[in-house]
Coordinates of N, CA and C in Angstrom, one line a residue:
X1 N 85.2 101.7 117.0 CA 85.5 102.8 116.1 C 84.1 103.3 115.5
X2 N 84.0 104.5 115.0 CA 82.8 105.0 114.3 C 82.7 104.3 112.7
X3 N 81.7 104.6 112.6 CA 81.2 104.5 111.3 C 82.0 105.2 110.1
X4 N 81.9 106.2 110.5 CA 82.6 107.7 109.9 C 84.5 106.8 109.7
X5 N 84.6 106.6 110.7 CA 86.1 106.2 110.7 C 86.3 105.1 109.9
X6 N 85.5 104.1 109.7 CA 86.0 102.6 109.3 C 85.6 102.9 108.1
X7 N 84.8 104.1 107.5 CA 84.7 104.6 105.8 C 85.8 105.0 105.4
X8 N 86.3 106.4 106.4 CA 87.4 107.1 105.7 C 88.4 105.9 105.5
X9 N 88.6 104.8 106.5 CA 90.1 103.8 106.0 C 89.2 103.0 105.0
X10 N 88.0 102.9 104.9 CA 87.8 102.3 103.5 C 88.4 103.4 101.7
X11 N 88.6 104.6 101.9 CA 88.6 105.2 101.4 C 89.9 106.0 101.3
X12 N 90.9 105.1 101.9 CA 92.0 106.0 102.7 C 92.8 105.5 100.9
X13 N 94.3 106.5 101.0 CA 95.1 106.0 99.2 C 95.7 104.6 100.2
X14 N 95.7 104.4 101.0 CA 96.8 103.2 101.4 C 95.9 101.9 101.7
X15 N 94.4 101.6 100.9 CA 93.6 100.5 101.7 C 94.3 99.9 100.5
X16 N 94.4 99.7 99.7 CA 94.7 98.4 98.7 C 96.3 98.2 98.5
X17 N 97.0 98.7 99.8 CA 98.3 98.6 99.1 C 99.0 98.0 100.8
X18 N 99.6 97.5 100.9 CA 100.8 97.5 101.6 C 99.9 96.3 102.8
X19 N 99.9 97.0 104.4 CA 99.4 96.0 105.6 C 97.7 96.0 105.2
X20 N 97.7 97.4 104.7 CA 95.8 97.0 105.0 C 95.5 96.1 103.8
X21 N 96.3 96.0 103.0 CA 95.4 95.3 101.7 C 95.3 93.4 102.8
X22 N 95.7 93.0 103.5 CA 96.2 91.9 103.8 C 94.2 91.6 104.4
X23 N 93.7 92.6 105.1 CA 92.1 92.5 105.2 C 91.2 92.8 104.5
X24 N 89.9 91.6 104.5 CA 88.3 92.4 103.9 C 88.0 93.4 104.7
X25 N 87.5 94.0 103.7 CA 86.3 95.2 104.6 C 85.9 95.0 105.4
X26 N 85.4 93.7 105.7 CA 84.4 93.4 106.7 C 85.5 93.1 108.1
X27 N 86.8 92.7 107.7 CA 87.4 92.6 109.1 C 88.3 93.7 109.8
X28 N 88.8 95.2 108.4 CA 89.2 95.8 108.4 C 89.5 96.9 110.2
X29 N 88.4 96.8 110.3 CA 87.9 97.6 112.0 C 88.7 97.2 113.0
X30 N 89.4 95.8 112.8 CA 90.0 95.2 113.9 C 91.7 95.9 113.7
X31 N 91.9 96.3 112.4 CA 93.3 96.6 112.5 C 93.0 97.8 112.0
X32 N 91.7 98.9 111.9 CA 92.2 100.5 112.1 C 91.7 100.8 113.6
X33 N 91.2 100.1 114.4 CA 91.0 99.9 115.8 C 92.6 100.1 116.9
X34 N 93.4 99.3 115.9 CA 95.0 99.3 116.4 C 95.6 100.8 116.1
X35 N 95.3 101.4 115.1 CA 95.9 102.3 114.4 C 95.8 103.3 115.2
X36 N 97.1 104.5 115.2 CA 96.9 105.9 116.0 C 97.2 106.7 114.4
X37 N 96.4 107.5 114.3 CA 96.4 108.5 113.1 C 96.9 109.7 113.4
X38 N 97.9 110.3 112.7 CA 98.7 111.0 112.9 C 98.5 112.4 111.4
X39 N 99.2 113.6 111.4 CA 99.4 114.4 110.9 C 100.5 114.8 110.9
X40 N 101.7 114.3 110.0 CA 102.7 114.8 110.2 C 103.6 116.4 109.0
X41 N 104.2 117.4 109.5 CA 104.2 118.7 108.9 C 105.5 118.1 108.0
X42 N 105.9 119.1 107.1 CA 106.9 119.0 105.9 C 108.2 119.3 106.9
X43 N 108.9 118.8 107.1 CA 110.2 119.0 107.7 C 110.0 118.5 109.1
X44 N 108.9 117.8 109.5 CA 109.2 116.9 110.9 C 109.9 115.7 111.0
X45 N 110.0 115.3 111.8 CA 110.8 113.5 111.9 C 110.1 113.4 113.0
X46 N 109.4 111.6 112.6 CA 108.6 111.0 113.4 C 109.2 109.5 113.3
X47 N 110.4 109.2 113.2 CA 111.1 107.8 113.6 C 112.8 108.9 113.5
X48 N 113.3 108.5 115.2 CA 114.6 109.0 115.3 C 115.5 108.0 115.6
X49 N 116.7 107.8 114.6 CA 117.3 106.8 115.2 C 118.0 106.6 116.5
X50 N 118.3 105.7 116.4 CA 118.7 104.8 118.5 C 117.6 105.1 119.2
X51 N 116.5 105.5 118.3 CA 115.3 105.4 120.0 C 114.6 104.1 120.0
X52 N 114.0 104.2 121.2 CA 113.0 102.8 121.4 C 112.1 102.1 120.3
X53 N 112.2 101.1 119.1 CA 111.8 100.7 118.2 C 109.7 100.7 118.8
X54 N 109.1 101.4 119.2 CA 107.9 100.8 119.6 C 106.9 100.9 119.0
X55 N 107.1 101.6 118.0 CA 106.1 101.4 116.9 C 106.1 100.9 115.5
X56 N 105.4 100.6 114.9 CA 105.6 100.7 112.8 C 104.4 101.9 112.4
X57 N 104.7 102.1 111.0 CA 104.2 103.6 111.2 C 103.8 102.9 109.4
X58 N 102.0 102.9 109.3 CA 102.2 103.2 107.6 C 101.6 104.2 106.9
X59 N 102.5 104.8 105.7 CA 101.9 105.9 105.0 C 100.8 106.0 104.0
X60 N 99.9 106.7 104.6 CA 98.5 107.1 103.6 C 98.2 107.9 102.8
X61 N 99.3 109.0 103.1 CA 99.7 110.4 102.0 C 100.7 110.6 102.7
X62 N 101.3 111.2 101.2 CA 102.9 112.0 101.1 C 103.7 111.3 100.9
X63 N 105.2 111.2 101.5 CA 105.9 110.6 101.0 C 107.5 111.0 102.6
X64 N 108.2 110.9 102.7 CA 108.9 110.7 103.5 C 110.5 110.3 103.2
X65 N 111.8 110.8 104.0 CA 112.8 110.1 103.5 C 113.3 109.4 104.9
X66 N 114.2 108.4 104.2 CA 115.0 107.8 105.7 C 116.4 108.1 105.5
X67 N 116.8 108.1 106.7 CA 118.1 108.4 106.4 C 119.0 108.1 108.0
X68 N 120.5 108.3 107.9 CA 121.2 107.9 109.0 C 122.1 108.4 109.4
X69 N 122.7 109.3 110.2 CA 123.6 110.0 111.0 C 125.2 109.2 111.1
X70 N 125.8 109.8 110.0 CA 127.1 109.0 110.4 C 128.2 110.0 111.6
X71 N 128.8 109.0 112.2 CA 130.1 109.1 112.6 C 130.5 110.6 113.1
X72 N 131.0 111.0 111.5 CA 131.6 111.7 111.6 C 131.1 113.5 111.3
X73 N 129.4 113.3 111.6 CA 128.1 113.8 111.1 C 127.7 114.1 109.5
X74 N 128.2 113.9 109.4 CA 127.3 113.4 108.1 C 126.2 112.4 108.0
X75 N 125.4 112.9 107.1 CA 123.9 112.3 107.1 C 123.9 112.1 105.4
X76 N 123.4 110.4 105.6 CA 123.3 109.5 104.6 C 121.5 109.4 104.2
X77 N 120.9 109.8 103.1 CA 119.5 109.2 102.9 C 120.0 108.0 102.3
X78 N 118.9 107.1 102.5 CA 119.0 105.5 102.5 C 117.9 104.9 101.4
X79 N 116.9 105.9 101.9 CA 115.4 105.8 101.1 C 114.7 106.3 101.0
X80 N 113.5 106.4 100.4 CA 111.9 107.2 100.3 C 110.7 106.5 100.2
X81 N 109.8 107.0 101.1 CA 108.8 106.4 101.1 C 107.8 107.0 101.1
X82 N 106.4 106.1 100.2 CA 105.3 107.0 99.8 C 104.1 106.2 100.4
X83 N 103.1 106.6 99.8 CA 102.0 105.5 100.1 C 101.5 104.6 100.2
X84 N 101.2 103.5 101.1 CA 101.4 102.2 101.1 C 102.5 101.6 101.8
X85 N 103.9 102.5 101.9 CA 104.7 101.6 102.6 C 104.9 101.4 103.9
X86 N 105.4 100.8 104.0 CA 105.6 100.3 106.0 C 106.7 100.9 106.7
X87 N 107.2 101.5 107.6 CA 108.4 102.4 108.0 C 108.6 101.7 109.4
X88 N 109.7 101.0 109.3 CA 109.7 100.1 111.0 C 109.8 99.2 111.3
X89 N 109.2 98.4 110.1 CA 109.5 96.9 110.3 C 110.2 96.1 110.6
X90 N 111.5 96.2 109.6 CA 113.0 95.9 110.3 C 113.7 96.0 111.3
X91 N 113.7 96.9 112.2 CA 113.9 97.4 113.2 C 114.3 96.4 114.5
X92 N 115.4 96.2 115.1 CA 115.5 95.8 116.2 C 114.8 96.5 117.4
X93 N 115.5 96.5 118.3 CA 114.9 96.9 119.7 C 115.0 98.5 119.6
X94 N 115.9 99.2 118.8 CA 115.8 100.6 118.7 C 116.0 100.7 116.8
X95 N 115.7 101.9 116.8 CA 115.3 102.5 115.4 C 116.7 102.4 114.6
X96 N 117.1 101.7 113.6 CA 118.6 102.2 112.7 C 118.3 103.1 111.7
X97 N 117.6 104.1 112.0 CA 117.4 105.0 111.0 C 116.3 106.5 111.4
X98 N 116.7 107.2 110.7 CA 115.1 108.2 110.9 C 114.4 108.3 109.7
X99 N 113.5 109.0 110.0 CA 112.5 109.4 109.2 C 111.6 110.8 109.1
X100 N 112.0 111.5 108.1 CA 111.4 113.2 108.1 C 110.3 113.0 106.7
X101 N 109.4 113.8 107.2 CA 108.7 114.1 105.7 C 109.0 114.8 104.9
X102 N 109.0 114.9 103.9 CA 109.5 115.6 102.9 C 108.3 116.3 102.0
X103 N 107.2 116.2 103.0 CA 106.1 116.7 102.2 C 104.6 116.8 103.5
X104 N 103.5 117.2 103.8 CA 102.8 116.8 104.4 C 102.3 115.1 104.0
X105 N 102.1 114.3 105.7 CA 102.1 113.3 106.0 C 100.8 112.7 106.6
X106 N 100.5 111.8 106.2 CA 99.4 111.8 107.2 C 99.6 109.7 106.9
X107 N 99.8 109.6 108.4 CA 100.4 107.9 108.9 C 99.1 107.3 109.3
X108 N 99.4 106.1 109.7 CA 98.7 105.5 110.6 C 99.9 104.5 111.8
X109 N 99.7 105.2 113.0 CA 101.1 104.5 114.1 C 100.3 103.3 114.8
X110 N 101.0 102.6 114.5 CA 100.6 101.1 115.0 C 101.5 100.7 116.5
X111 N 101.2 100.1 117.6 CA 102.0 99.8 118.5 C 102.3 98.7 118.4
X112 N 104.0 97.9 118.4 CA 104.4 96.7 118.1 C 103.3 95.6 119.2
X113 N 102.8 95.9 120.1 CA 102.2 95.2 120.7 C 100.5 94.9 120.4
X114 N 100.0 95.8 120.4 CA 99.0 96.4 119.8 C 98.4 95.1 118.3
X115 N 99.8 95.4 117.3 CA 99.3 94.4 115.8 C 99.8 93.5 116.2
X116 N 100.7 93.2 117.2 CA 100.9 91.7 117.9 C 99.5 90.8 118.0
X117 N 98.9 91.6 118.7 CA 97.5 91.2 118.8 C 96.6 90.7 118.0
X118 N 96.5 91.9 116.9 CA 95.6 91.7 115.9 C 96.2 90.3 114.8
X119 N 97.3 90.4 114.7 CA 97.8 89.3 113.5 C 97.8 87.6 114.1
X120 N 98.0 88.1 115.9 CA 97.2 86.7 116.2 C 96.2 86.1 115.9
X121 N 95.0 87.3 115.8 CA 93.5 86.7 115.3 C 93.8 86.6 113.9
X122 N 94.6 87.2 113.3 CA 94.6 87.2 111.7 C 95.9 86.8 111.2
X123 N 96.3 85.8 111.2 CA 97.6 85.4 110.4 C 98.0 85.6 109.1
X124 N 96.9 86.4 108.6 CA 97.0 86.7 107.0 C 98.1 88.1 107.3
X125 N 98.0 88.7 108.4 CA 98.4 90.2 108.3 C 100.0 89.9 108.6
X126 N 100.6 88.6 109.7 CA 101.8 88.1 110.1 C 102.5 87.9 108.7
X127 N 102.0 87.0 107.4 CA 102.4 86.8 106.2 C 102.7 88.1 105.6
X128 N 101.6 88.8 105.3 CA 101.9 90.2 104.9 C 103.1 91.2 105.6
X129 N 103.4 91.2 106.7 CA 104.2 92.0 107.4 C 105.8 91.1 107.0
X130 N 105.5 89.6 106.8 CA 107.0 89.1 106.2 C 107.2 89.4 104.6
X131 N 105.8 89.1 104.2 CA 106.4 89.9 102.6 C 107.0 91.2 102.5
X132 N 106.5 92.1 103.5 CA 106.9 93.7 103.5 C 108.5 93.3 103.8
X133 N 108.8 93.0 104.7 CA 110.1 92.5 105.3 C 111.0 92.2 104.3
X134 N 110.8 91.5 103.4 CA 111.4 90.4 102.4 C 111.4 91.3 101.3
X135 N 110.7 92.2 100.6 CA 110.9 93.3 99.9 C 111.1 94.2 100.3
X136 N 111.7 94.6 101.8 CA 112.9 95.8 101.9 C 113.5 95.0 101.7
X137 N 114.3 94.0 102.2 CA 115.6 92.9 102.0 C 115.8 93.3 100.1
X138 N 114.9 93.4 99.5 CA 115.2 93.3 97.8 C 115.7 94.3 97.7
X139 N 114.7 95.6 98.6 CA 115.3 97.0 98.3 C 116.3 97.5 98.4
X140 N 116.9 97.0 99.9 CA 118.3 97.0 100.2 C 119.7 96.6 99.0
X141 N 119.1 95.7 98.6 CA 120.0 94.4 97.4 C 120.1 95.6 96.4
X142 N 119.0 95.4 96.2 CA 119.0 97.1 94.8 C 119.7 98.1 95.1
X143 N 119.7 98.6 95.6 CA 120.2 99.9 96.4 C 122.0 99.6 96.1
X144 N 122.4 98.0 96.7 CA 123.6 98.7 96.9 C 124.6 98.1 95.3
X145 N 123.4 97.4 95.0 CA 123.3 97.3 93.3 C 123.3 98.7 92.4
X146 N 122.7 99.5 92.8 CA 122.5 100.7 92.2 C 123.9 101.8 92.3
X147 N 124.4 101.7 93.3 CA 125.3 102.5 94.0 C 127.0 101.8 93.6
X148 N 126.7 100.2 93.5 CA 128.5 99.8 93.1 C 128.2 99.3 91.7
X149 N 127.3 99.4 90.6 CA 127.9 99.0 89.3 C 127.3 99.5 88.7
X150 N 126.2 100.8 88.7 CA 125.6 101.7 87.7 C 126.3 102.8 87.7
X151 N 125.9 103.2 85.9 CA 126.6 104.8 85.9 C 125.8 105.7 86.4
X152 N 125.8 106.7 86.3 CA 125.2 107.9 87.0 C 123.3 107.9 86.3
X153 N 123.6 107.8 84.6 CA 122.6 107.9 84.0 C 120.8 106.6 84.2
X154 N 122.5 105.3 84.7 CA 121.7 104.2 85.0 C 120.9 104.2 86.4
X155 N 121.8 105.6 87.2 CA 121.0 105.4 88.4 C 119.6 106.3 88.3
X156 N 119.9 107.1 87.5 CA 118.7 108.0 87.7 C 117.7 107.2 86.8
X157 N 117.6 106.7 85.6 CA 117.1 106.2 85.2 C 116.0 104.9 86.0
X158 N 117.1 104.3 86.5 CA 116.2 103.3 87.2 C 115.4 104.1 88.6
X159 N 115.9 105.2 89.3 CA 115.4 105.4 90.4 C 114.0 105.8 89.6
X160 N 113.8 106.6 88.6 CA 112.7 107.2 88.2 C 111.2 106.1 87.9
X161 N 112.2 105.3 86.8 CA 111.3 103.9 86.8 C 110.7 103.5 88.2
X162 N 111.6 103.4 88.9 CA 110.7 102.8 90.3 C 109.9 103.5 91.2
X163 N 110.2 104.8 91.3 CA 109.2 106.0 92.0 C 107.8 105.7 90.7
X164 N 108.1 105.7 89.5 CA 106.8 105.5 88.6 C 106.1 104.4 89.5
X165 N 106.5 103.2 89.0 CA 106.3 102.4 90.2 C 105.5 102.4 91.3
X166 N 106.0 103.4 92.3 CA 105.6 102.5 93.4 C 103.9 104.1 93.2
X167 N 104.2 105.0 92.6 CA 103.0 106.2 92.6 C 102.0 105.6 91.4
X168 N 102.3 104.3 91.4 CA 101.2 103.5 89.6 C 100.3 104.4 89.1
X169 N 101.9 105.6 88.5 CA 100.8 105.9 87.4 C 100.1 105.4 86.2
X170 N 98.4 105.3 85.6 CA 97.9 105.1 84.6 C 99.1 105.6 83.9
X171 N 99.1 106.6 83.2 CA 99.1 107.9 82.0 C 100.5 107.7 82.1
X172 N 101.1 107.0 81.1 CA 102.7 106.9 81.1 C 103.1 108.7 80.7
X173 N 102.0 109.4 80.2 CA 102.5 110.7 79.6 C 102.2 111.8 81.1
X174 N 101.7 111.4 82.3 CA 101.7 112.1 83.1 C 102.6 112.5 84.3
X175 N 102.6 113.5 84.3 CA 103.6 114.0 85.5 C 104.4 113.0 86.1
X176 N 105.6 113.1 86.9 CA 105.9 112.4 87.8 C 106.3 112.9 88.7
X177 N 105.7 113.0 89.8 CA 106.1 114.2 90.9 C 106.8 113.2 92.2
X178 N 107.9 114.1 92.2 CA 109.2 114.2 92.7 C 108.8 115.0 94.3
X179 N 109.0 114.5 95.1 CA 108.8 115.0 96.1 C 110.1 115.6 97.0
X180 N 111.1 114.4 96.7 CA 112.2 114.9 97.2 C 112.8 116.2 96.4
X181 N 113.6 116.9 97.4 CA 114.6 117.8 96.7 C 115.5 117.1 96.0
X182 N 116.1 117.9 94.9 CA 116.9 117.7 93.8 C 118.0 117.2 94.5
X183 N 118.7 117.8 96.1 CA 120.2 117.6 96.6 C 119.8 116.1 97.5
X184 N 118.4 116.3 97.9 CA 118.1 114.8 98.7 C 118.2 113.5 97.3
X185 N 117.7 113.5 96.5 CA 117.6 112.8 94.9 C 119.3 112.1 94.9
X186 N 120.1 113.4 94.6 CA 121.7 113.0 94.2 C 122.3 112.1 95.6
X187 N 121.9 113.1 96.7 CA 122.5 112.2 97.9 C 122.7 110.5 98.1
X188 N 121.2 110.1 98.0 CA 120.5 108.9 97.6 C 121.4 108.0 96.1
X189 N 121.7 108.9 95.5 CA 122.0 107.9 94.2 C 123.7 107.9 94.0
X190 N 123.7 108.9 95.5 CA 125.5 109.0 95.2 C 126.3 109.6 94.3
X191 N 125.1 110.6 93.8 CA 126.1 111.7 92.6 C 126.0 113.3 93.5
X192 N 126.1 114.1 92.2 CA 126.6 115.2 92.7 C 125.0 116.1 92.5
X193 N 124.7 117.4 92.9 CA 123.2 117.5 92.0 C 123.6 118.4 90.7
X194 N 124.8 118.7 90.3 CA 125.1 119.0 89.1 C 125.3 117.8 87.7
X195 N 125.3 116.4 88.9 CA 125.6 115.5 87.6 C 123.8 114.7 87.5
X196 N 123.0 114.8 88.5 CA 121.8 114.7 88.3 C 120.9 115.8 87.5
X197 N 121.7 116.8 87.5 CA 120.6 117.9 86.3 C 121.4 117.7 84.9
X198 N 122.4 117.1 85.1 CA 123.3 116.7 83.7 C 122.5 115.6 83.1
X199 N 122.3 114.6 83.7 CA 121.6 113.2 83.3 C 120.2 113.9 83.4
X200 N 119.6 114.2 83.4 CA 118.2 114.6 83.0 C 118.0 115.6 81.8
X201 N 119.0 116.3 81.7 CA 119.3 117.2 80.2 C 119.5 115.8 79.8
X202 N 120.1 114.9 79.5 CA 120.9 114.1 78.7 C 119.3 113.6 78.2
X203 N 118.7 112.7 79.0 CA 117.3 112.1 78.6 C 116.5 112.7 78.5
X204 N 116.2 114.0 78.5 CA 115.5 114.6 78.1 C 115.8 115.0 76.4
X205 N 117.0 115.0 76.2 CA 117.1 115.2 74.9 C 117.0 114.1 74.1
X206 N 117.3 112.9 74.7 CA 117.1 111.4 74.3 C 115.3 111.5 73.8
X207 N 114.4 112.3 74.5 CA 113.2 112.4 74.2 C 112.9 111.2 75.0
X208 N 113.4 110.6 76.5 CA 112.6 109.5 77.2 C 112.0 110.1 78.6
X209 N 112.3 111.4 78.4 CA 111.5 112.4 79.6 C 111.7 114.0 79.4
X210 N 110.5 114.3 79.7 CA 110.8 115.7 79.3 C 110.4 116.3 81.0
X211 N 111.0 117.6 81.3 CA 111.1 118.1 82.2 C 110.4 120.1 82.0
X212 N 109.5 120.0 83.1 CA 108.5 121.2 83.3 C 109.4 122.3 83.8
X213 N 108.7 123.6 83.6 CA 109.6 124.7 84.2 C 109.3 124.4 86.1
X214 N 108.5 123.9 86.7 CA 108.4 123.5 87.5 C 109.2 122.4 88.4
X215 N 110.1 121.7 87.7 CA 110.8 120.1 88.0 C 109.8 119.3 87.7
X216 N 108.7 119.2 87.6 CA 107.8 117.8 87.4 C 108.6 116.9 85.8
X217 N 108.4 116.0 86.7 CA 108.8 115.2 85.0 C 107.9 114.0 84.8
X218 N 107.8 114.3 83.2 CA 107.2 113.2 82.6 C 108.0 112.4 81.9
X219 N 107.6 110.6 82.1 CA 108.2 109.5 81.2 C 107.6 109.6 79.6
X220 N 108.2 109.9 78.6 CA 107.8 110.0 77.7 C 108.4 108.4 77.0
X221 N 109.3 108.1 77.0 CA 109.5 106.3 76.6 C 109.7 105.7 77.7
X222 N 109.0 104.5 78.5 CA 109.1 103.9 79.4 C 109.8 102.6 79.1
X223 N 110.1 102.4 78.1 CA 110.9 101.4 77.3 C 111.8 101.6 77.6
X224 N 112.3 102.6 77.3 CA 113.6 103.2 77.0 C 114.4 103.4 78.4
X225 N 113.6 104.0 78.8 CA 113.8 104.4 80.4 C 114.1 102.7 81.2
X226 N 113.4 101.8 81.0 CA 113.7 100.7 81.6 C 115.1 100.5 81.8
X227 N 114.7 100.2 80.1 CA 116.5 99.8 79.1 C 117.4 100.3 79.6
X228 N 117.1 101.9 79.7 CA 118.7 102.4 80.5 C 118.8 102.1 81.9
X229 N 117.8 101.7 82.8 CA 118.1 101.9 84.5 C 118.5 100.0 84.7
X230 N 118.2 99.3 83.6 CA 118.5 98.0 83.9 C 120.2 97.4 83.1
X231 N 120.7 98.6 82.8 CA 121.8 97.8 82.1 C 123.0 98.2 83.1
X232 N 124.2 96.9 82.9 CA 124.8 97.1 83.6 C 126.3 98.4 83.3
X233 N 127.3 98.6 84.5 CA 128.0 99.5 83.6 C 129.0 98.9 83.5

């Protein structure tokens, strides 16, 4: 790889987070060597479920949703994912899920054979890819914790807490941008999007977020905000 290249992934938002944090700089070349860089548009899907599982895909910018085609067609979001995370992992021999951006994307596609390779020379990256593993398993647990014993308020509450989370913002008093749509948001938490702009009037009057003429929202008590997304109902 170039010079030019093994800087920009020194400089990429996803080197300290997720598979690349797992290498030094100095070995880093061996696993953006593996990497296919991708550009993906606001409304594509680049993992379709039931296809051939042959890649993992991680995000560098933007953010992304997953989701899954039921039955009787209806379509379930499952999750969201931003920078840092891994899309794939889980995955048997074909995809249980897709994935569309929800924003401009820009990945890095790894071939399952390909980091097969690389994690042989590097067993640090094989550990890292089971921690990734082992905290979707949490995420999943949360999720369906979220969906059978929270109230509506408790769900939004905690979802916001954790998108804070995973975007680490410094500035508790700064923005929190929301990438998903308002109807993708409710889908995900199992309400309505009239009972998700309900619960955000509600805490916004509580004074533990206030909300821009734009939809951006800011955590204005993150105390508070905990408090309500961790209690049970």
């Amino acid at each position: 790889m170039s010079r030019h290249e093994l800087e920009a992934c020194k400089r990429c938002d996803a080197r300290h987070q997720g598979l690349c944090d797992a290498l030094h700089d100095d070995d880093l070349h061996f696993l953006s060597d593996a990497a296919h860089r991708s550009a993906i548009a606001k409304g594509e899907v680049f993992v379709t479920e039931g296809n051939p599982a042959r890649n993992f895909f991680n995000i560098n910018q933007g953010a992304a949703k997953l989701y899954m085609d039921l039955a009787d067609g209806r379509r379930q979001i499952t999750g969201f994912v931003g920078v840092g995370d891994f899309v794939g992992l889980a995955a048997g021999t074909r995809y249980a899920f897709s994935a569309e951006a929800i924003e401009p994307v820009q990945l890095c596609r790894f071939d399952r054979i390909e980091l097969r390779a690389v994690s042989a020379r590097f067993p640090v990256i094989e550990r890292r890819l089971l921690e990734i593993a082992s905290h979707e398993l949490v995420i999943a647990q949360e999720q369906m914790l979220l969906l059978g014993r929270k109230t509506a308020i408790e769900r939004v509450a905690s979802f916001l807490e954790g998108w804070y989370r995973r975007t680490l913002c410094a500035d508790p008093g700064a923005p929190l941008d929301l990438p998903m749509l308002r109807g993708d948001l409710a889908e995900y938490l199992g309400l309505t999007i009239e009972t998700v702009s309900r619960v955000l009037a509600s805490l916004r009057r509580q004074g533990v977020v206030a909300v821009a003429a734009d939809h951006r929202i800011s955590i204005l008590d993150h105390a508070r905000l905990a408090a309500i997304g961790q209690t049970f109902a």
